[in-house]
Amino acid sequence: MDKLIIQGGGPLHGEVWISGSKNSALPILSATLLCEGLATVSNLPHLQDVTTTIELLGTLGVTVSISERMELEVDNTTLHSLTAPYDLVKTMRASILVLGPMLSRYGEANVSFPGGCAIGSRPVDLHLRGLEAMGAKITIEDGYIKAKARTDGRLVGCRILMDIVSVGATENLMMAAVLARGQTVIENAAREPEIVDLANCLNAWGADVQGAGSNRLVINGVEKIVGGHFRVMPDRIETGTYLAAAVATRGKIRVTQTDPSSLEAVLLKLRETGAEITQGDDWIELDMHGKRPKAVSLRTAPYPAFPTDMQAQLTAINAVAEGTGVVTETIFENRLMQVQELNRMGASITVEGNTAVVTGVERLKAAPVMASDLRASAALVIAALVADGETIVDRIYHIDRGYECIEEKLQLLGAKIKRVPG
Ligand code: UD1
């Protein structure tokens, strides 16, 4: 297993570009299943989860070709299977996102039931209930979700009230509704920028999705969508992670090819740490003027509030900040796993339930640490960048799921980091 070796020290400085959004790319790749014609998707990040999704499409018989610029061409006419197998789904829960489009387009879908994951149990009940409300018959057999549309092969539009705000369920049901008969209304829909990106993509391909970005989505079913080209939005969490690393290291960086408007809550908190932030249409500059960050308190919640995917990175900032920050995680039940590893590096963090109380220390000390999930790993990398000595971060396949070329990008910012194949 590859490891990262990071020599802590100086502030990050320089410029880094932001890749396409992983969490936007995965539903958009699944949405290609809805198209009758060719779909092309650009600005895909070069990440394991994207590769897994491409592999999944390939397993279904879809012809996928990739250009050197990571532009993907998807042709469904060769599809010969409606089963997303256990071997792939177990490596990536987002595989569940093929369920809605496959069922909507082909009238049938079998998807291995995703298991739990490191950050919590992560059920899919909202996905299934919504599809049932649209007329699907769903059974669980041999660990598989087996879904069938009515005898005419089509789902039927209806009103769906989501009792929890779920990004994935909103996406799955939005995609299912695109080819359903009549109108679907999703109340209490997630409002994340990735939802808006997916809706823009579906509309560009011929769908009729209204209200994305609000908590009420109205989808007017169409007979078919043709396909076409779409460019995935920049990754707001990758953006936030580099900015957080600059705050922790008291640095000055510029991130480019990003979208500041998708990061309001994060930028608000980073400003509270003392960072001076300026932004343009597609860039952000952050300058700590060499000062130690101030601790910040936060509570994660669905967009537009502070994202759970940035919680661990802010915990790492607090670990070396002046003062005490209280960090409350409300989305996932087990998402403070970075804390134990940060404490092994000399941080002073106590956890009670879903809240971490972080008292900043002057210096962290390097230690061998283990990545446990994607964003917890990002927190460990940030901590390693400010720690005294050489930190070895093990199990970095978690990081590779969400951060394209992390060591190259951090090297661009002056970090002493290298990957050691294991
Ligand atoms: C997506 C993101 C993930 C992010 C999360 C929350 C992708 C690929 N992943 O995950 O990075 O951390 O949104 O912003 O886009 N829930 C249920 N029943 C369901 C579905 C969800 O109870 O059927 C619960 C979950 O357990 C969790 C909450 O709803 O407590 C929110 O989860 P959800 O928004 O669905 O997260 P994902 O879509 O899996």
Tab-separated table of C-alpha atoms and ligand atoms in Angstrom:
chain	number	residue	atom	x	y	z
A	1	MET	CA	0.000	0.000	0.000
A	2	ASP	CA	1.345	3.426	-0.954
A	3	LYS	CA	2.325	5.816	1.795
A	4	LEU	CA	2.897	9.549	1.911
A	5	ILE	CA	5.984	10.873	3.644
A	6	ILE	CA	5.592	14.468	4.692
A	7	GLN	CA	8.235	16.700	6.217
A	8	GLY	CA	6.434	19.369	8.209
A	9	GLY	CA	7.648	22.906	8.193
A	10	GLY	CA	7.187	26.068	6.243
A	11	PRO	CA	4.060	27.794	5.034
A	12	LEU	CA	2.418	26.750	1.779
A	13	HIS	CA	2.860	29.328	-0.931
A	14	GLY	CA	2.144	29.442	-4.637
A	15	GLU	CA	-0.618	28.481	-7.003
A	16	VAL	CA	-2.588	25.282	-7.517
A	17	TRP	CA	-5.351	24.336	-9.932
A	18	ILE	CA	-8.520	22.544	-8.912
A	19	SER	CA	-9.748	19.356	-10.557
A	20	GLY	CA	-13.281	18.480	-11.596
A	21	SER	CA	-15.638	17.578	-8.766
A	22	LYS	CA	-15.688	13.922	-7.755
A	23	ASN	CA	-19.144	14.169	-6.232
A	24	SER	CA	-20.487	15.750	-9.388
A	25	ALA	CA	-18.676	13.393	-11.751
A	26	LEU	CA	-20.085	10.219	-10.198
A	27	PRO	CA	-23.816	11.017	-10.656
A	28	ILE	CA	-23.156	12.545	-14.084
A	29	LEU	CA	-21.402	9.391	-15.251
A	30	SER	CA	-24.363	7.375	-13.944
A	31	ALA	CA	-26.725	9.740	-15.787
A	32	THR	CA	-25.127	8.810	-19.106
A	33	LEU	CA	-27.192	5.611	-18.807
A	34	LEU	CA	-30.270	7.722	-19.538
A	35	CYS	CA	-29.051	8.927	-22.929
A	36	GLU	CA	-30.037	7.452	-26.271
A	37	GLY	CA	-27.182	9.098	-28.113
A	38	LEU	CA	-23.550	9.645	-27.310
A	39	ALA	CA	-22.723	11.495	-24.076
A	40	THR	CA	-19.357	13.140	-23.528
A	41	VAL	CA	-18.161	14.383	-20.168
A	42	SER	CA	-15.100	16.551	-19.584
A	43	ASN	CA	-13.160	17.874	-16.597
A	44	LEU	CA	-13.348	14.466	-14.948
A	45	PRO	CA	-10.887	14.115	-12.105
A	46	HIS	CA	-8.381	11.302	-12.386
A	47	LEU	CA	-9.508	9.432	-9.287
A	48	GLN	CA	-10.140	5.862	-8.232
A	49	ASP	CA	-13.902	6.437	-7.753
A	50	VAL	CA	-14.180	7.737	-11.319
A	51	THR	CA	-12.281	4.699	-12.600
A	52	THR	CA	-14.605	2.429	-10.601
A	53	THR	CA	-17.663	4.099	-12.143
A	54	ILE	CA	-16.203	3.710	-15.634
A	55	GLU	CA	-15.526	0.052	-14.821
A	56	LEU	CA	-19.112	-0.326	-13.638
A	57	LEU	CA	-20.444	1.128	-16.896
A	58	GLY	CA	-18.154	-1.273	-18.742
A	59	THR	CA	-19.563	-4.221	-16.775
A	60	LEU	CA	-23.034	-3.225	-17.960
A	61	GLY	CA	-21.720	-3.466	-21.534
A	62	VAL	CA	-21.605	0.278	-22.138
A	63	THR	CA	-18.824	1.350	-24.504
A	64	VAL	CA	-16.648	3.908	-22.798
A	65	SER	CA	-13.640	5.553	-24.335
A	66	ILE	CA	-11.380	8.138	-22.773
A	67	SER	CA	-9.379	10.751	-24.564
A	68	GLU	CA	-5.990	11.865	-23.275
A	69	ARG	CA	-7.596	14.948	-21.784
A	70	MET	CA	-9.799	12.702	-19.626
A	71	GLU	CA	-12.834	13.441	-21.782
A	72	LEU	CA	-15.108	10.486	-21.658
A	73	GLU	CA	-17.354	9.237	-24.444
A	74	VAL	CA	-20.198	6.991	-23.388
A	75	ASP	CA	-22.222	4.922	-25.839
A	76	ASN	CA	-25.086	2.877	-24.387
A	77	THR	CA	-26.116	1.041	-27.498
A	78	THR	CA	-23.933	-1.911	-26.504
A	79	LEU	CA	-25.434	-2.321	-23.003
A	80	HIS	CA	-26.128	-5.995	-22.272
A	81	SER	CA	-26.477	-6.250	-18.482
A	82	LEU	CA	-28.636	-4.545	-15.872
A	83	THR	CA	-26.663	-5.770	-12.871
A	84	ALA	CA	-24.215	-3.719	-10.828
A	85	PRO	CA	-22.189	-6.491	-9.193
A	86	TYR	CA	-21.118	-6.800	-5.555
A	87	ASP	CA	-17.400	-6.695	-6.394
A	88	LEU	CA	-17.680	-3.125	-7.652
A	89	VAL	CA	-20.412	-1.782	-5.378
A	90	LYS	CA	-18.529	-2.925	-2.270
A	91	THR	CA	-15.586	-0.719	-3.257
A	92	MET	CA	-17.722	2.374	-3.870
A	93	ARG	CA	-21.099	3.140	-2.320
A	94	ALA	CA	-21.860	5.759	-4.968
A	95	SER	CA	-22.456	2.812	-7.353
A	96	ILE	CA	-26.038	2.987	-6.033
A	97	LEU	CA	-26.409	6.018	-8.328
A	98	VAL	CA	-26.847	3.765	-11.370
A	99	LEU	CA	-30.063	2.380	-9.868
A	100	GLY	CA	-32.366	5.310	-10.724
A	101	PRO	CA	-31.159	5.911	-14.298
A	102	MET	CA	-30.974	2.210	-15.180
A	103	LEU	CA	-34.469	1.527	-13.859
A	104	SER	CA	-35.897	4.607	-15.543
A	105	ARG	CA	-34.361	3.891	-18.927
A	106	TYR	CA	-34.534	0.093	-19.094
A	107	GLY	CA	-37.426	-0.693	-16.723
A	108	GLU	CA	-35.259	-2.931	-14.581
A	109	ALA	CA	-32.111	-2.755	-12.462
A	110	ASN	CA	-30.211	-4.992	-10.069
A	111	VAL	CA	-27.699	-3.337	-7.811
A	112	SER	CA	-25.755	-5.026	-5.048
A	113	PHE	CA	-26.893	-3.662	-1.692
A	114	PRO	CA	-24.160	-1.293	-0.463
A	115	GLY	CA	-22.816	-2.204	2.957
A	116	GLY	CA	-21.898	0.101	5.817
A	117	CYS	CA	-18.786	2.216	5.596
A	118	ALA	CA	-16.198	3.694	7.900
A	119	ILE	CA	-18.125	6.904	8.589
A	120	GLY	CA	-21.429	5.280	9.497
A	121	SER	CA	-24.191	2.922	8.440
A	122	ARG	CA	-25.306	5.062	5.438
A	123	PRO	CA	-28.638	3.439	4.550
A	124	VAL	CA	-30.297	3.732	1.121
A	125	ASP	CA	-33.907	3.595	2.310
A	126	LEU	CA	-34.730	7.029	0.886
A	127	HIS	CA	-33.521	5.984	-2.570
A	128	LEU	CA	-35.679	2.852	-2.478
A	129	ARG	CA	-38.790	4.469	-1.009
A	130	GLY	CA	-38.713	7.209	-3.626
A	131	LEU	CA	-38.427	4.707	-6.460
A	132	GLU	CA	-41.295	2.672	-4.982
A	133	ALA	CA	-43.401	5.824	-4.870
A	134	MET	CA	-42.700	6.122	-8.607
A	135	GLY	CA	-44.202	2.692	-9.149
A	136	ALA	CA	-41.134	0.460	-8.927
A	137	LYS	CA	-41.409	-2.950	-7.342
A	138	ILE	CA	-38.355	-3.519	-5.211
A	139	THR	CA	-37.181	-6.711	-3.526
A	140	ILE	CA	-33.940	-7.576	-1.814
A	141	GLU	CA	-32.627	-10.958	-2.942
A	142	ASP	CA	-29.226	-12.516	-2.293
A	143	GLY	CA	-27.797	-9.174	-1.238
A	144	TYR	CA	-29.081	-7.426	-4.357
A	145	ILE	CA	-31.657	-4.670	-4.781
A	146	LYS	CA	-33.888	-5.904	-7.585
A	147	ALA	CA	-36.049	-3.145	-9.010
A	148	LYS	CA	-38.650	-3.365	-11.755
A	149	ALA	CA	-40.840	-0.697	-13.272
A	150	ARG	CA	-44.518	-1.373	-14.088
A	151	THR	CA	-45.433	-3.586	-17.012
A	152	ASP	CA	-45.051	-0.782	-19.562
A	153	GLY	CA	-41.463	-0.396	-18.354
A	154	ARG	CA	-41.843	3.187	-17.170
A	155	LEU	CA	-41.765	4.862	-13.802
A	156	VAL	CA	-44.576	7.272	-12.970
A	157	GLY	CA	-44.056	10.816	-11.717
A	158	CYS	CA	-45.335	11.612	-8.207
A	159	ARG	CA	-44.704	13.842	-5.193
A	160	ILE	CA	-41.896	12.644	-2.927
A	161	LEU	CA	-41.213	14.145	0.480
A	162	MET	CA	-37.727	13.330	1.714
A	163	ASP	CA	-37.731	13.182	5.509
A	164	ILE	CA	-33.927	13.590	5.618
A	165	VAL	CA	-31.949	15.780	3.258
A	166	SER	CA	-29.894	13.331	1.202
A	167	VAL	CA	-27.600	14.257	-1.655
A	168	GLY	CA	-27.426	10.767	-3.150
A	169	ALA	CA	-31.162	10.044	-2.857
A	170	THR	CA	-32.029	13.405	-4.421
A	171	GLU	CA	-29.682	12.618	-7.320
A	172	ASN	CA	-30.947	9.080	-7.818
A	173	LEU	CA	-34.588	10.151	-7.793
A	174	MET	CA	-33.950	13.172	-10.015
A	175	MET	CA	-32.341	10.901	-12.597
A	176	ALA	CA	-35.141	8.343	-12.286
A	177	ALA	CA	-37.753	11.066	-12.804
A	178	VAL	CA	-36.201	12.327	-16.040
A	179	LEU	CA	-37.784	9.563	-18.130
A	180	ALA	CA	-40.802	8.888	-15.878
A	181	ARG	CA	-44.331	9.433	-17.166
A	182	GLY	CA	-45.594	12.835	-15.964
A	183	GLN	CA	-44.311	15.190	-13.294
A	184	THR	CA	-42.222	14.355	-10.219
A	185	VAL	CA	-41.887	16.803	-7.346
A	186	ILE	CA	-39.133	16.198	-4.788
A	187	GLU	CA	-39.731	18.157	-1.578
A	188	ASN	CA	-36.937	18.739	0.938
A	189	ALA	CA	-34.430	18.030	-1.809
A	190	ALA	CA	-30.721	18.483	-1.191
A	191	ARG	CA	-29.424	21.834	-2.471
A	192	GLU	CA	-25.724	21.030	-2.911
A	193	PRO	CA	-23.936	22.584	-5.926
A	194	GLU	CA	-23.429	19.044	-7.262
A	195	ILE	CA	-27.228	18.705	-7.470
A	196	VAL	CA	-27.334	21.874	-9.555
A	197	ASP	CA	-24.513	20.565	-11.749
A	198	LEU	CA	-26.371	17.289	-12.330
A	199	ALA	CA	-29.601	19.142	-13.167
A	200	ASN	CA	-27.730	21.431	-15.593
A	201	CYS	CA	-26.190	18.385	-17.215
A	202	LEU	CA	-29.514	16.540	-17.533
A	203	ASN	CA	-31.145	19.650	-18.995
A	204	ALA	CA	-28.286	20.112	-21.459
A	205	TRP	CA	-28.917	16.546	-22.587
A	206	GLY	CA	-32.648	17.109	-23.093
A	207	ALA	CA	-34.314	16.668	-19.680
A	208	ASP	CA	-36.681	19.108	-17.965
A	209	VAL	CA	-35.524	19.614	-14.369
A	210	GLN	CA	-36.574	22.803	-12.562
A	211	GLY	CA	-35.711	24.229	-9.148
A	212	ALA	CA	-32.232	22.735	-8.614
A	213	GLY	CA	-30.503	24.592	-5.806
A	214	SER	CA	-33.796	25.056	-3.959
A	215	ASN	CA	-35.407	22.452	-1.715
A	216	ARG	CA	-38.161	21.724	-4.245
A	217	LEU	CA	-37.310	20.003	-7.503
A	218	VAL	CA	-39.853	19.696	-10.288
A	219	ILE	CA	-39.006	17.199	-12.993
A	220	ASN	CA	-41.228	16.918	-16.037
A	221	GLY	CA	-40.680	13.497	-17.538
A	222	VAL	CA	-39.646	13.377	-21.188
A	223	GLU	CA	-39.822	10.510	-23.700
A	224	LYS	CA	-36.078	10.413	-24.233
A	225	ILE	CA	-32.908	12.340	-23.676
A	226	VAL	CA	-30.401	12.454	-26.435
A	227	GLY	CA	-27.055	13.142	-24.802
A	228	GLY	CA	-24.415	15.675	-25.715
A	229	HIS	CA	-21.474	17.258	-23.952
A	230	PHE	CA	-21.100	18.405	-20.349
A	231	ARG	CA	-18.199	19.818	-18.351
A	232	VAL	CA	-18.115	18.847	-14.663
A	233	MET	CA	-17.918	21.681	-12.104
A	234	PRO	CA	-14.730	22.288	-10.072
A	235	ASP	CA	-14.309	20.344	-6.823
A	236	ARG	CA	-15.336	22.587	-3.945
A	237	ILE	CA	-14.012	20.188	-1.296
A	238	GLU	CA	-10.601	19.906	-2.939
A	239	THR	CA	-10.569	23.711	-3.098
A	240	GLY	CA	-11.458	23.994	0.582
A	241	THR	CA	-8.840	21.417	1.538
A	242	TYR	CA	-5.939	23.333	-0.082
A	243	LEU	CA	-7.183	26.567	1.477
A	244	ALA	CA	-7.381	24.859	4.883
A	245	ALA	CA	-3.823	23.576	4.461
A	246	ALA	CA	-2.699	27.135	3.721
A	247	VAL	CA	-4.436	28.403	6.873
A	248	ALA	CA	-2.865	25.734	9.095
A	249	THR	CA	0.632	26.378	7.682
A	250	ARG	CA	0.205	30.189	7.870
A	251	GLY	CA	0.725	30.379	4.134
A	252	LYS	CA	-0.364	32.354	1.107
A	253	ILE	CA	-1.825	30.530	-1.872
A	254	ARG	CA	-3.933	31.069	-4.953
A	255	VAL	CA	-6.297	28.363	-6.183
A	256	THR	CA	-7.437	28.536	-9.779
A	257	GLN	CA	-10.062	26.830	-11.978
A	258	THR	CA	-12.449	26.793	-9.042
A	259	ASP	CA	-15.862	28.239	-8.175
A	260	PRO	CA	-15.831	30.465	-5.067
A	261	SER	CA	-19.639	30.713	-5.067
A	262	SER	CA	-19.908	27.044	-4.064
A	263	LEU	CA	-17.801	27.580	-0.940
A	264	GLU	CA	-19.478	30.409	0.936
A	265	ALA	CA	-19.824	28.681	4.325
A	266	VAL	CA	-16.258	27.389	4.150
A	267	LEU	CA	-14.788	30.773	3.207
A	268	LEU	CA	-16.730	32.347	6.064
A	269	LYS	CA	-15.068	30.004	8.568
A	270	LEU	CA	-11.627	30.380	7.013
A	271	ARG	CA	-11.963	34.162	7.320
A	272	GLU	CA	-12.802	33.644	11.022
A	273	THR	CA	-9.407	31.971	11.453
A	274	GLY	CA	-7.824	35.268	10.434
A	275	ALA	CA	-7.257	34.504	6.757
A	276	GLU	CA	-7.455	37.344	4.284
A	277	ILE	CA	-9.391	36.014	1.315
A	278	THR	CA	-9.922	37.611	-2.069
A	279	GLN	CA	-11.742	35.982	-4.925
A	280	GLY	CA	-12.655	36.344	-8.570
A	281	ASP	CA	-14.988	34.370	-10.810
A	282	ASP	CA	-12.783	31.274	-10.850
A	283	TRP	CA	-9.984	31.878	-8.358
A	284	ILE	CA	-9.426	32.414	-4.644
A	285	GLU	CA	-6.404	33.894	-2.898
A	286	LEU	CA	-5.778	33.276	0.771
A	287	ASP	CA	-3.142	34.975	2.894
A	288	MET	CA	-2.489	34.297	6.584
A	289	HIS	CA	0.225	36.993	6.721
A	290	GLY	CA	2.330	34.474	8.622
A	291	LYS	CA	-0.019	34.499	11.613
A	292	ARG	CA	-1.229	31.551	13.670
A	293	PRO	CA	-4.898	30.792	12.905
A	294	LYS	CA	-7.598	31.449	15.484
A	295	ALA	CA	-9.765	28.491	16.497
A	296	VAL	CA	-13.267	28.357	15.014
A	297	SER	CA	-16.426	26.537	16.071
A	298	LEU	CA	-18.733	24.961	13.533
A	299	ARG	CA	-21.605	22.596	13.005
A	300	THR	CA	-22.000	20.570	9.815
A	301	ALA	CA	-25.358	20.585	8.042
A	302	PRO	CA	-26.732	20.227	4.512
A	303	TYR	CA	-25.817	22.936	1.971
A	304	PRO	CA	-25.662	25.923	2.159
A	305	ALA	CA	-24.421	25.336	5.732
A	306	PHE	CA	-20.955	24.045	6.541
A	307	PRO	CA	-20.207	20.785	4.647
A	308	THR	CA	-19.428	17.563	6.491
A	309	ASP	CA	-16.732	16.903	3.877
A	310	MET	CA	-14.728	19.888	5.224
A	311	GLN	CA	-15.176	19.131	8.918
A	312	ALA	CA	-12.012	17.064	9.398
A	313	GLN	CA	-9.829	19.664	7.687
A	314	LEU	CA	-11.150	22.420	9.986
A	315	THR	CA	-10.508	20.153	12.969
A	316	ALA	CA	-6.872	19.968	11.824
A	317	ILE	CA	-6.688	23.776	11.669
A	318	ASN	CA	-8.140	24.012	15.172
A	319	ALA	CA	-5.539	21.526	16.403
A	320	VAL	CA	-2.807	24.138	15.853
A	321	ALA	CA	-4.910	27.272	16.326
A	322	GLU	CA	-5.001	29.822	19.091
A	323	GLY	CA	-7.909	29.071	21.431
A	324	THR	CA	-10.554	26.357	21.509
A	325	GLY	CA	-12.954	25.350	18.733
A	326	VAL	CA	-16.033	23.182	19.103
A	327	VAL	CA	-16.779	21.049	16.046
A	328	THR	CA	-20.127	19.273	15.799
A	329	GLU	CA	-20.824	16.683	13.120
A	330	THR	CA	-24.533	16.255	12.415
A	331	ILE	CA	-24.585	14.353	9.106
A	332	PHE	CA	-22.674	11.124	9.737
A	333	GLU	CA	-22.514	9.186	12.973
A	334	ASN	CA	-18.849	8.215	12.960
A	335	ARG	CA	-16.979	11.002	11.294
A	336	LEU	CA	-14.525	12.195	13.903
A	337	MET	CA	-12.020	9.453	13.249
A	338	GLN	CA	-9.233	11.880	12.502
A	339	VAL	CA	-9.241	12.856	16.182
A	340	GLN	CA	-7.393	9.825	17.571
A	341	GLU	CA	-4.663	10.120	14.968
A	342	LEU	CA	-4.358	13.897	15.478
A	343	ASN	CA	-4.005	13.308	19.231
A	344	ARG	CA	-1.191	10.864	18.491
A	345	MET	CA	0.533	13.818	16.838
A	346	GLY	CA	0.174	15.863	20.022
A	347	ALA	CA	-3.199	17.521	19.433
A	348	SER	CA	-5.506	18.167	22.358
A	349	ILE	CA	-8.958	17.048	21.299
A	350	THR	CA	-11.739	15.450	23.319
A	351	VAL	CA	-14.803	13.886	21.780
A	352	GLU	CA	-18.212	13.605	23.315
A	353	GLY	CA	-20.859	12.071	21.107
A	354	ASN	CA	-20.734	13.899	17.797
A	355	THR	CA	-18.768	16.875	19.117
A	356	ALA	CA	-15.022	17.430	19.212
A	357	VAL	CA	-13.603	20.071	21.512
A	358	VAL	CA	-10.271	21.113	20.073
A	359	THR	CA	-7.798	23.129	22.091
A	360	GLY	CA	-5.056	24.383	19.835
A	361	VAL	CA	-1.436	23.512	20.642
A	362	GLU	CA	1.645	25.461	19.517
A	363	ARG	CA	3.192	22.546	17.617
A	364	LEU	CA	2.231	19.066	16.498
A	365	LYS	CA	4.813	16.291	16.340
A	366	ALA	CA	5.286	13.912	13.440
A	367	ALA	CA	4.100	10.333	13.937
A	368	PRO	CA	3.185	7.373	11.787
A	369	VAL	CA	-0.562	7.738	11.173
A	370	MET	CA	-3.217	5.768	9.369
A	371	ALA	CA	-5.800	7.182	6.986
A	372	SER	CA	-9.274	5.886	7.847
A	373	ASP	CA	-11.555	7.614	5.351
A	374	LEU	CA	-11.192	10.179	2.624
A	375	ARG	CA	-11.602	13.453	4.493
A	376	ALA	CA	-10.027	12.218	7.737
A	377	SER	CA	-6.961	11.484	5.610
A	378	ALA	CA	-6.932	15.037	4.309
A	379	ALA	CA	-6.881	16.239	7.931
A	380	LEU	CA	-3.858	14.060	8.639
A	381	VAL	CA	-2.009	15.472	5.631
A	382	ILE	CA	-2.739	19.013	6.846
A	383	ALA	CA	-1.517	18.130	10.335
A	384	ALA	CA	1.616	16.538	8.881
A	385	LEU	CA	2.393	19.728	6.933
A	386	VAL	CA	2.638	21.697	10.186
A	387	ALA	CA	4.127	19.022	12.442
A	388	ASP	CA	7.749	18.931	13.563
A	389	GLY	CA	9.514	16.083	11.791
A	390	GLU	CA	8.551	13.482	9.226
A	391	THR	CA	5.060	12.024	9.238
A	392	ILE	CA	4.248	8.815	7.417
A	393	VAL	CA	0.603	8.602	6.332
A	394	ASP	CA	-0.372	5.018	5.631
A	395	ARG	CA	-3.387	3.627	3.721
A	396	ILE	CA	-3.493	6.586	1.370
A	397	TYR	CA	-5.769	4.803	-1.072
A	398	HIS	CA	-8.444	6.688	0.873
A	399	ILE	CA	-6.851	9.996	-0.178
A	400	ASP	CA	-6.511	8.848	-3.775
A	401	ARG	CA	-10.285	8.360	-3.882
A	402	GLY	CA	-10.825	12.101	-3.614
A	403	TYR	CA	-7.663	14.078	-4.342
A	404	GLU	CA	-6.102	14.077	-7.786
A	405	CYS	CA	-2.270	14.153	-7.716
A	406	ILE	CA	-2.226	15.327	-4.111
A	407	GLU	CA	1.534	15.079	-3.728
A	408	GLU	CA	2.249	16.916	-7.011
A	409	LYS	CA	-0.180	19.686	-6.122
A	410	LEU	CA	1.221	20.102	-2.610
A	411	GLN	CA	4.759	20.086	-4.023
A	412	LEU	CA	3.685	22.971	-6.273
A	413	LEU	CA	2.833	24.813	-3.065
A	414	GLY	CA	6.270	24.139	-1.626
A	415	ALA	CA	5.400	21.176	0.601
A	416	LYS	CA	7.990	18.476	1.233
A	417	ILE	CA	5.903	15.456	0.404
A	418	LYS	CA	6.579	12.251	-1.466
A	419	ARG	CA	4.745	9.048	-2.253
A	420	VAL	CA	6.385	5.775	-1.434
A	421	PRO	CA	4.906	2.763	-3.188
A	422	GLY	CA	4.191	-0.044	-0.740
B	1	UD1	C1	-22.829	12.612	-0.462
B	1	UD1	C2	-21.372	12.815	-0.811
B	1	UD1	C3	-20.518	12.821	0.433
B	1	UD1	C4	-21.047	13.830	1.437
B	1	UD1	C5	-22.541	13.613	1.690
B	1	UD1	C6	-23.156	14.688	2.565
B	1	UD1	C7	-21.182	11.818	-3.004
B	1	UD1	C8	-20.636	10.709	-3.849
B	1	UD1	N1	-20.940	11.743	-1.684
B	1	UD1	O1	-22.926	11.318	0.137
B	1	UD1	O2	-19.188	13.158	0.070
B	1	UD1	O3	-20.354	13.671	2.659
B	1	UD1	O4	-23.255	13.615	0.448
B	1	UD1	O5	-22.953	15.931	2.031
B	1	UD1	O6	-21.763	12.759	-3.503
B	1	UD1	N2	-29.446	8.804	4.618
B	1	UD1	C9	-30.467	7.975	5.035
B	1	UD1	N3	-31.123	7.246	4.075
B	1	UD1	C10	-30.803	7.303	2.757
B	1	UD1	C11	-29.766	8.161	2.344
B	1	UD1	C12	-29.098	8.914	3.306
B	1	UD1	O7	-30.767	7.903	6.203
B	1	UD1	O8	-31.426	6.599	1.959
B	1	UD1	C13	-28.709	9.616	5.620
B	1	UD1	C14	-27.223	9.267	5.691
B	1	UD1	O9	-26.981	8.144	6.538
B	1	UD1	C15	-26.629	10.536	6.252
B	1	UD1	C16	-27.537	11.624	5.627
B	1	UD1	O10	-28.717	10.968	5.193
B	1	UD1	O11	-26.773	10.573	7.646
B	1	UD1	C17	-26.937	12.344	4.464
B	1	UD1	O12	-26.400	11.425	3.550
B	1	UD1	P1	-26.372	11.692	1.970
B	1	UD1	O13	-26.590	13.138	1.725
B	1	UD1	O14	-27.265	10.718	1.313
B	1	UD1	O15	-24.866	11.327	1.616
B	1	UD1	P2	-24.352	10.640	0.302
B	1	UD1	O16	-25.195	11.017	-0.857
B	1	UD1	O17	-24.111	9.185	0.562
